[in-house]
mmCIF file of C-alpha atoms in Angstrom:
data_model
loop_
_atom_site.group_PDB
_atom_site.id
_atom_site.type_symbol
_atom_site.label_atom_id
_atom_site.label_comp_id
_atom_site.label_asym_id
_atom_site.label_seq_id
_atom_site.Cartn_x
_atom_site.Cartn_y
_atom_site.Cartn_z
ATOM 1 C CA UNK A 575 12.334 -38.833 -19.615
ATOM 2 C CA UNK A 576 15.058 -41.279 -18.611
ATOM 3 C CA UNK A 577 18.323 -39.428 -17.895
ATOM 4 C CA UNK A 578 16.813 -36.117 -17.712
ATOM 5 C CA UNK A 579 18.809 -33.114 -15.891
ATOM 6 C CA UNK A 580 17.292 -32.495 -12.102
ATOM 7 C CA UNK A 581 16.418 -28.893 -11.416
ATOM 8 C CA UNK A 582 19.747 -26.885 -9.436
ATOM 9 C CA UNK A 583 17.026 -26.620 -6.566
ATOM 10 C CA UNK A 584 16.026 -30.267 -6.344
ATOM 11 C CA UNK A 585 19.728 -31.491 -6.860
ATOM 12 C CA UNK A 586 20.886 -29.009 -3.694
ATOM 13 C CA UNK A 587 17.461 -30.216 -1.548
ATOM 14 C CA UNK A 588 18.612 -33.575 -2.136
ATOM 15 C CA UNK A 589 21.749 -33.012 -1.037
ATOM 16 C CA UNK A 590 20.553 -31.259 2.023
ATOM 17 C CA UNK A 591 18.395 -34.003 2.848
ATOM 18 C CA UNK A 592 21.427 -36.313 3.399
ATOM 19 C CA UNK A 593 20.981 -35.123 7.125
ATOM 20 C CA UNK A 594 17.336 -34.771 8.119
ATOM 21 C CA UNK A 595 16.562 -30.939 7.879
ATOM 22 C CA UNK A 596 13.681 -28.345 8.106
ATOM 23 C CA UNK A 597 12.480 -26.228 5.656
ATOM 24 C CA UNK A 598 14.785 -23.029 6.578
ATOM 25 C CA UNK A 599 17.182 -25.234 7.209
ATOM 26 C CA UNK A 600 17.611 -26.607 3.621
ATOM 27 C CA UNK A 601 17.060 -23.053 2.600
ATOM 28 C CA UNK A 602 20.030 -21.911 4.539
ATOM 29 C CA UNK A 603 22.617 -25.199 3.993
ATOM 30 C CA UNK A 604 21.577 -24.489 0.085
ATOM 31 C CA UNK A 605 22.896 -21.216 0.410
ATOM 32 C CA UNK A 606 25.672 -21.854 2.240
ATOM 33 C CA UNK A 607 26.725 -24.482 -0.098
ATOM 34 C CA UNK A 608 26.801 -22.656 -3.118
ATOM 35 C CA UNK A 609 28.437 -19.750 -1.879
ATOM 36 C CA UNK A 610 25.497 -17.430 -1.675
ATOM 37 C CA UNK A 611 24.685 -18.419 -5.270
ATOM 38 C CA UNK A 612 21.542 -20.127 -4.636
ATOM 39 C CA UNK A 613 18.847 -18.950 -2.954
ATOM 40 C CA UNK A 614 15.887 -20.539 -2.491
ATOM 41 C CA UNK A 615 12.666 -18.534 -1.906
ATOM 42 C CA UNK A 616 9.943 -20.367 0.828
ATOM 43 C CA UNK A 617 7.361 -20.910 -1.849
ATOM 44 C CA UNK A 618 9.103 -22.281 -4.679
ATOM 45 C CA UNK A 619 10.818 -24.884 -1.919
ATOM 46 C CA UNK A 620 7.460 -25.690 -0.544
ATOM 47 C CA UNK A 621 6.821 -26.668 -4.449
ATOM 48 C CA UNK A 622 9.579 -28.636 -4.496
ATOM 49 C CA UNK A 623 9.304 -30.575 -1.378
ATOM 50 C CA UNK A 624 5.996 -31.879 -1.973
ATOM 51 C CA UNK A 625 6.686 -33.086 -5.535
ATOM 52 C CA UNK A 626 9.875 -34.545 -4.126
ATOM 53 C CA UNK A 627 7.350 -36.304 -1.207
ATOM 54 C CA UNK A 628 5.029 -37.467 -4.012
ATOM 55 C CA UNK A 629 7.594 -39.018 -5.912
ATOM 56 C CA UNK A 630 9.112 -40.507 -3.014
ATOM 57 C CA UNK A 631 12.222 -39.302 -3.073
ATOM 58 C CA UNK A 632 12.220 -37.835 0.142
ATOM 59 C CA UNK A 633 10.368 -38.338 3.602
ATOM 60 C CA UNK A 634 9.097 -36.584 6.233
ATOM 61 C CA UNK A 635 9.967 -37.656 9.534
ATOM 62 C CA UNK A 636 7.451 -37.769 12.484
ATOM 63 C CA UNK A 637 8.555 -34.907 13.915
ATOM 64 C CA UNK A 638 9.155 -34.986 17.993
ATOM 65 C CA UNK A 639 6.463 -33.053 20.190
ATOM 66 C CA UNK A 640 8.386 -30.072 21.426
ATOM 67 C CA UNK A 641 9.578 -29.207 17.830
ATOM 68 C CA UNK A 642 6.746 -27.826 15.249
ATOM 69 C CA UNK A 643 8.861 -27.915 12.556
ATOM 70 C CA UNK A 644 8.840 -30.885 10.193
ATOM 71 C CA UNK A 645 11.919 -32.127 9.247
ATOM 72 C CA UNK A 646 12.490 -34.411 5.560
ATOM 73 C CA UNK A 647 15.334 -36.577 5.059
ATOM 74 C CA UNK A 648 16.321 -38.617 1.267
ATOM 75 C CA UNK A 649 14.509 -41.655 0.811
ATOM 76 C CA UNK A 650 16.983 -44.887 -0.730
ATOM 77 C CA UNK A 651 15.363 -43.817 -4.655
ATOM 78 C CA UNK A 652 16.181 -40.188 -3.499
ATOM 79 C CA UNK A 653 20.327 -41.181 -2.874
ATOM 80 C CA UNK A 654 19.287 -42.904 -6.617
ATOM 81 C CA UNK A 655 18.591 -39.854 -8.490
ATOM 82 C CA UNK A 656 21.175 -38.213 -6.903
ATOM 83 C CA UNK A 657 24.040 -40.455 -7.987
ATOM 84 C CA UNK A 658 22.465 -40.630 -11.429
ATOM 85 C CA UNK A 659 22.975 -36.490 -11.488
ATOM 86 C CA UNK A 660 26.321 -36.512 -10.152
ATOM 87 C CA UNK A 661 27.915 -38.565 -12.868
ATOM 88 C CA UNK A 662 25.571 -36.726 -15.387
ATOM 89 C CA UNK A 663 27.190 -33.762 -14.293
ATOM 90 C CA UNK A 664 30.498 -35.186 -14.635
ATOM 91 C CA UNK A 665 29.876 -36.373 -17.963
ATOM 92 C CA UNK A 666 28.956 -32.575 -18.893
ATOM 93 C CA UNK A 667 31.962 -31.283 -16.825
ATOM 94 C CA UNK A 668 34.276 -33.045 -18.471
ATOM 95 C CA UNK A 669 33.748 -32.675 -21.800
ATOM 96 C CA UNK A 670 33.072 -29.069 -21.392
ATOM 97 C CA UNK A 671 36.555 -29.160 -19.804
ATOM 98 C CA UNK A 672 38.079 -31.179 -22.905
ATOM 99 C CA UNK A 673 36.807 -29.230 -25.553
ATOM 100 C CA UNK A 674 37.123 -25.894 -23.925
ATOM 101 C CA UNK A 675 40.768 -26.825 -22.460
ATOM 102 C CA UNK A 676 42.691 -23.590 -21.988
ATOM 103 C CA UNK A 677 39.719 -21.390 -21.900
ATOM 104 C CA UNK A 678 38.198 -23.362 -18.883
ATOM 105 C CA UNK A 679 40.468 -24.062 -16.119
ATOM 106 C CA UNK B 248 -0.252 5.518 14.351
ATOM 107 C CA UNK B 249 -2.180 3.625 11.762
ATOM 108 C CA UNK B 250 -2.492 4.240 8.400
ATOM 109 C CA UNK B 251 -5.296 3.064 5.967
ATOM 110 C CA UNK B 252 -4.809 3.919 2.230
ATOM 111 C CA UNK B 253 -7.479 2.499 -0.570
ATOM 112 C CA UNK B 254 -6.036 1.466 -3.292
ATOM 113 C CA UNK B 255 -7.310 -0.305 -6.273
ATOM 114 C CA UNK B 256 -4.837 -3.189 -7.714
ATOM 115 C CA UNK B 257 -6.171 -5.333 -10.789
ATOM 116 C CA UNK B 258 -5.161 -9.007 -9.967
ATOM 117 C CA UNK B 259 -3.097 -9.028 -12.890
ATOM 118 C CA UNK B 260 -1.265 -6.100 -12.477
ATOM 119 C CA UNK B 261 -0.225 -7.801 -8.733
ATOM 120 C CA UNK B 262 3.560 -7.134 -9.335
ATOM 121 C CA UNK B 263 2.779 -3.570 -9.204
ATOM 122 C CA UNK B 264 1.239 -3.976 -6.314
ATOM 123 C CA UNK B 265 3.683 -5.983 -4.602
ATOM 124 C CA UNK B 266 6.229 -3.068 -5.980
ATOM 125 C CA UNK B 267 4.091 -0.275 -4.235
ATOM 126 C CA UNK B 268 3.743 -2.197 -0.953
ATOM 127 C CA UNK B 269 7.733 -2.276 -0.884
ATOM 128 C CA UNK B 270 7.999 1.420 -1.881
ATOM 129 C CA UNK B 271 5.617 1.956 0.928
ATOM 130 C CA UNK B 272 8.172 0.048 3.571
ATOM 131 C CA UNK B 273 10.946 2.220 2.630
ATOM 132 C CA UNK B 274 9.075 4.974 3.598
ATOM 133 C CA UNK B 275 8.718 3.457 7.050
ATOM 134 C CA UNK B 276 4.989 2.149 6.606
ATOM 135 C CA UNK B 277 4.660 -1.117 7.045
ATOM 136 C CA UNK B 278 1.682 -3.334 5.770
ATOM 137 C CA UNK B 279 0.250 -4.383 8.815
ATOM 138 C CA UNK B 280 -3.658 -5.438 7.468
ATOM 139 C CA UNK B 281 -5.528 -5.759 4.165
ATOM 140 C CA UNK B 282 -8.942 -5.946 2.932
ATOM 141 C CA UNK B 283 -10.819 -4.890 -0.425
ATOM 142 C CA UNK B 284 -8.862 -1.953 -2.052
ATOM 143 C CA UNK B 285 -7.923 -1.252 1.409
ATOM 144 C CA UNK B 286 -4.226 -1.511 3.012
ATOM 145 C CA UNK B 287 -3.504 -0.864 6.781
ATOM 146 C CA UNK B 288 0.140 0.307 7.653
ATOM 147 C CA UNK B 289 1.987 0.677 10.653
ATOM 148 C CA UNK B 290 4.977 2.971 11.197
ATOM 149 C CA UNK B 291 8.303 0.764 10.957
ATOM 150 C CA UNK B 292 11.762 2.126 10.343
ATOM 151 C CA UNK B 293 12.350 3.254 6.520
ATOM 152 C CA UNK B 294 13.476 0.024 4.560
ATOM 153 C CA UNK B 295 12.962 -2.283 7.462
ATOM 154 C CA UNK B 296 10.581 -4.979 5.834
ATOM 155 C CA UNK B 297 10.256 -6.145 2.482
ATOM 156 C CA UNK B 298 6.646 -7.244 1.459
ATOM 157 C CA UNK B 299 5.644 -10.162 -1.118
ATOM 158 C CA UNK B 300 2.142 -11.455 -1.459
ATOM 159 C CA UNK B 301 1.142 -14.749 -3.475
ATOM 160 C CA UNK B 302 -2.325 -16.130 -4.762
ATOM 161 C CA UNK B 303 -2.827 -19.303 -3.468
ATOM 162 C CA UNK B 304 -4.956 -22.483 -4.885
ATOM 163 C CA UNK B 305 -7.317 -22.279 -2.180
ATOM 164 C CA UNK B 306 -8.817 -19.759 0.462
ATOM 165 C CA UNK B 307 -6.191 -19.340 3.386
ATOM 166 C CA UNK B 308 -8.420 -20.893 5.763
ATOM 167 C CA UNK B 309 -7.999 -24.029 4.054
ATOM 168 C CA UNK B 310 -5.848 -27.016 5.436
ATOM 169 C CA UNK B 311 -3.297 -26.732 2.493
ATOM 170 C CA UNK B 312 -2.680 -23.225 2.793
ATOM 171 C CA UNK B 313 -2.461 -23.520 6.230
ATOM 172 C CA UNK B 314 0.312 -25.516 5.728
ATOM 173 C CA UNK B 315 1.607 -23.256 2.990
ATOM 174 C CA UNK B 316 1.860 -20.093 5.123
ATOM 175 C CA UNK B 317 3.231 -21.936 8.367
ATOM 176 C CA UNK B 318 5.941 -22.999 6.733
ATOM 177 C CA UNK B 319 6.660 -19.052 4.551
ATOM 178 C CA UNK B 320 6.261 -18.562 8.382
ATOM 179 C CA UNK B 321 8.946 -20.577 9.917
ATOM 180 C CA UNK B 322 11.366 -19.297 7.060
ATOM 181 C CA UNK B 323 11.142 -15.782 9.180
ATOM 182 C CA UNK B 324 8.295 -14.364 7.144
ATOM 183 C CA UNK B 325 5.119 -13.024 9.043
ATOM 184 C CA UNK B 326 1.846 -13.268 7.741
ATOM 185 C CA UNK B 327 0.270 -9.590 7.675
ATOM 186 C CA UNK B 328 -3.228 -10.854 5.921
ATOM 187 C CA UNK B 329 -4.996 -12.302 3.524
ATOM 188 C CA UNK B 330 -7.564 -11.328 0.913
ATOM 189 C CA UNK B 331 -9.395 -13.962 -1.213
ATOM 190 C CA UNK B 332 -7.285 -16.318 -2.761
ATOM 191 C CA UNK B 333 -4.098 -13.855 -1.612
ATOM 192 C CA UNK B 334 -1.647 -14.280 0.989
ATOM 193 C CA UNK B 335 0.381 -10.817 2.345
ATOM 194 C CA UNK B 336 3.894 -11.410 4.119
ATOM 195 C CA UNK B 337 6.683 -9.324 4.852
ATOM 196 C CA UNK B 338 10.107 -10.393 6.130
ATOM 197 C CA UNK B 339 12.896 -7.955 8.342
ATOM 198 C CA UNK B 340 15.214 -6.943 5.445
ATOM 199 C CA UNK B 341 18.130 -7.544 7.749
ATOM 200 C CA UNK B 342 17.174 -11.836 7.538
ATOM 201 C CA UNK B 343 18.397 -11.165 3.605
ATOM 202 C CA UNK B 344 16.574 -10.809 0.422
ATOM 203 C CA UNK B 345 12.622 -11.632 0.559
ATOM 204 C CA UNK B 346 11.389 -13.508 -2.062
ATOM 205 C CA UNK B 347 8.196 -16.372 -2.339
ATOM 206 C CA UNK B 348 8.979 -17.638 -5.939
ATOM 207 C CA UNK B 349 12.784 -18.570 -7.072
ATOM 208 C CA UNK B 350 12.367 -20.133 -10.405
ATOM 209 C CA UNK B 351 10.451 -19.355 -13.687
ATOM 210 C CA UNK B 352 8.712 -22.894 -13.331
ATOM 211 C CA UNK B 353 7.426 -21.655 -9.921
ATOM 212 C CA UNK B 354 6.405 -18.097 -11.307
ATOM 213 C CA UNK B 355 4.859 -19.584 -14.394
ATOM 214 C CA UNK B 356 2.653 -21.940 -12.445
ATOM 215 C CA UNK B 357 1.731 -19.010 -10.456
ATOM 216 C CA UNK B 358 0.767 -16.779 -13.369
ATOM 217 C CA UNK B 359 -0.773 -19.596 -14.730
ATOM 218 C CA UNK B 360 -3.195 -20.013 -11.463
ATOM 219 C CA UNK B 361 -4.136 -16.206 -11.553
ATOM 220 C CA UNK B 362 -4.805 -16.582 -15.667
ATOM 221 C CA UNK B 363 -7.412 -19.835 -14.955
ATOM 222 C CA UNK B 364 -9.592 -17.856 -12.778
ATOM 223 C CA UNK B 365 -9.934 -15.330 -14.266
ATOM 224 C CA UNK B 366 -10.806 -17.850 -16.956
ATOM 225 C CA UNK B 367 -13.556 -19.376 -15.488
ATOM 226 C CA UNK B 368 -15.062 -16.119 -14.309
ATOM 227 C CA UNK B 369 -14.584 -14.808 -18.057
ATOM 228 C CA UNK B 370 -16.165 -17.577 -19.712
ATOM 229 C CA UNK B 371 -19.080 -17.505 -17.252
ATOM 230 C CA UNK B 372 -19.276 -13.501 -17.576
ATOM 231 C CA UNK B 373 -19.629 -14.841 -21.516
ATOM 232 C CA UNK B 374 -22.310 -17.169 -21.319
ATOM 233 C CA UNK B 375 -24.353 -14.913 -19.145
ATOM 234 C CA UNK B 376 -23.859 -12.333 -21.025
ATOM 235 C CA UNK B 377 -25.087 -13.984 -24.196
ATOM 236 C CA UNK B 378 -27.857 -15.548 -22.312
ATOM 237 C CA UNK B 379 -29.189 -12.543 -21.208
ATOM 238 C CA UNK B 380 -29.053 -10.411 -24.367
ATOM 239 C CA UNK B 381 -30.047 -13.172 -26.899
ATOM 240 C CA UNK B 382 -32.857 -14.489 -24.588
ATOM 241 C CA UNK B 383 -34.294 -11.141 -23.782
ATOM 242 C CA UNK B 384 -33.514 -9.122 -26.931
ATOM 243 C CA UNK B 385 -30.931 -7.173 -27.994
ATOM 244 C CA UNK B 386 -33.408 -4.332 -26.956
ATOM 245 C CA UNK B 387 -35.887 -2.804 -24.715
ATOM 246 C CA UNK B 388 -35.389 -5.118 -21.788
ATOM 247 C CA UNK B 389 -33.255 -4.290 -18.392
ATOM 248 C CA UNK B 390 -31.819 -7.764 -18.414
ATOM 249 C CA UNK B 391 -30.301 -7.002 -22.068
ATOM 250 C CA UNK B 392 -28.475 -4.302 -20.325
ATOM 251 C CA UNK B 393 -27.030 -6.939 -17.692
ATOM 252 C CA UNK B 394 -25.945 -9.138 -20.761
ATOM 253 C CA UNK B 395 -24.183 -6.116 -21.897
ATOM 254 C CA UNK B 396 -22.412 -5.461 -18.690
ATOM 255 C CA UNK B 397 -21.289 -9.161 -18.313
ATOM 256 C CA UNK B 398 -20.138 -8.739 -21.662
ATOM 257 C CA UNK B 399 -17.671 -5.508 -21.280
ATOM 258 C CA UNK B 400 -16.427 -7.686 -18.327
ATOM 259 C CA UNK B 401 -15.632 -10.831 -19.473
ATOM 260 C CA UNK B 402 -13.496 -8.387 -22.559
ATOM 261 C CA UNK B 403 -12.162 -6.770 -19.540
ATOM 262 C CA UNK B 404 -10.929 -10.198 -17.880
ATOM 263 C CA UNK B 405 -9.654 -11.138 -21.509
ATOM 264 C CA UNK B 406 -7.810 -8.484 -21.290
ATOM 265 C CA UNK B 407 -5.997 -8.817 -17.814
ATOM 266 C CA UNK B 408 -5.800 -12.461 -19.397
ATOM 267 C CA UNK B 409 -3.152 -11.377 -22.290
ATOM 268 C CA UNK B 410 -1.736 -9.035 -19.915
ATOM 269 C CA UNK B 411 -0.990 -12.107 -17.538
ATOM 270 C CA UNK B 412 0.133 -14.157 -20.788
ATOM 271 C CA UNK B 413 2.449 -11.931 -22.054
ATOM 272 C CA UNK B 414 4.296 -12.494 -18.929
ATOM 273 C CA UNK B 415 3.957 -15.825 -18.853
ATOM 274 C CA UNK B 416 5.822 -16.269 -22.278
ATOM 275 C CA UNK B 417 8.593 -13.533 -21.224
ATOM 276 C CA UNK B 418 9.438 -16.503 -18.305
ATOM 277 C CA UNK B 419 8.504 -18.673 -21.013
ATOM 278 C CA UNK B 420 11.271 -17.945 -23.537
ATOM 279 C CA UNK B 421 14.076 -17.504 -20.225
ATOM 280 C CA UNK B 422 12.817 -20.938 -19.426
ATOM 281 C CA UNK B 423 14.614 -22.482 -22.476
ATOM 282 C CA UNK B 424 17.815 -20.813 -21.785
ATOM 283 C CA UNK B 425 17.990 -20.669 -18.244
ATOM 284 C CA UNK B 426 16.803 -22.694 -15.725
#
């Protein structure tokens, strides 16, 4: 579906993965960048980042040999999809904010 | 001190289960070890772990859920056990909340996993079970009785199938409201 809305976890992963990150670490930058909002449990990331590696949209880099942990970073068609959310998102925020006006400041 | 209690969960009813494990840490027994209808705890302080267990696609010794529960792993979680197709973990309450599924597209995929095998073993329970009763008689044969039991248990797996559905379309209906 062309101009479909990205899930709120695959739109904060993406953003996470501006900076190559592990997996606690996007679990912890998503909830630190939403205030506590958002909290993303291990198994429904790990569901995420390997549709978002099948797709393409992210990578995972070869991690070094001391560290374990395998850290994923936004592919070029990953930055994509996340510009074509952001000004989907403006388009809803602003004319929720026209309509709505005084109610929603 | 270790503790072993038996305890009989039906794979459907695994939310209960989950719930009972967690009642069980804030009494200061921790799940430490599990087998069939058996769970081992250790002593722990009252409400120091939270417990969540998952069925998985394939057994834990394979390759993908190897990768699957290294990774729960590295998000603080420790792997207590495994039975079957299901993974145990419990997580230090004091590392925050302790969850494995976020989203109702992640639970609904899981419920969905649980309700296909116990499809397949249904269906095959079926077909055995007719086999054996139509091919032997409905009467006056031990195999007939065999056909009967496969029968009562593919209705029984029917029935932890609707159970399982009816969840599924509670998430369902959220699903087109919330995300």
């Amino acid at each position: 579906m062309p101009g479909a809305a990205l899930t709120e976890a695959v739109y904060y992963i993406l953003l996470s993965l501006i900076e190559p990150m592990h997996g606690y670490g996007i679990m912890q930058n998503v909830e630190r960048l939403s205030t506590g909002r958002v909290r993303l449990a291990a198994g429904t990331l790990y569901g995420a980042i390997s549709t978002l590696l099948e797709k393409g949209w992210i990578t995972a880099l070869d991690g070094d040999s001391d560290s374990r942990k395998k850290e994923y970073q936004i592919t070029p068609r990953g930055k994509e999809m996340l510009l074509g959310e952001i000004s989907r998102l403006q388009e809803l925020l602003q004319n929720g904010r026209a309509i709505m006006k005084e109610d929603a400041k | 001190m270790r503790k072993v209690i038996r305890k009989l969960f039906w794979a459907w009813d695994f939310d209960k289960e989950e719930k009972w494990l967690n009642e069980m840490a804030s009494k200061g027994l921790a799940l430490c070890a599990v087998g069939f209808c058996r769970y081992e705890f250790e002593q722990c302080k009252p409400g120091e772990y939270a417990v969540c267990l998952q069925m998985l696609e394939n057994k834990p010794q394979h390759a993908e859920s190897e990768k699957y529960i290294e990774f729960v792993e590295e998000t603080g979680a420790e792997h207590v056990g495994s039975y079957l197709t299901w993974v145990y973990f419990r997580k230090k309450k004091e590392d925050g909340p302790f969850e494995l599924l976020s989203d109702y597209a992640s639970r609904i995929k899981h419920l969905s996993r649980i309700m296909k095998l116990l499809g397949v073993i249904g269906v095959f329970n079926l077909m055995a079970g007719c086999y054996n009763l139509f091919l032997y008689g409905i009467w006056g044969h031990a195999i007939s009785l065999l056909g009967m039991i496969n029968i009562v248990l593919a209705a029984f797996l029917g029935y932890g199938i609707y159970r399982l559905w009816k969840k599924c379309e509670k998430l369902k209906k959220e699903q087109q409201v919330f995300e």
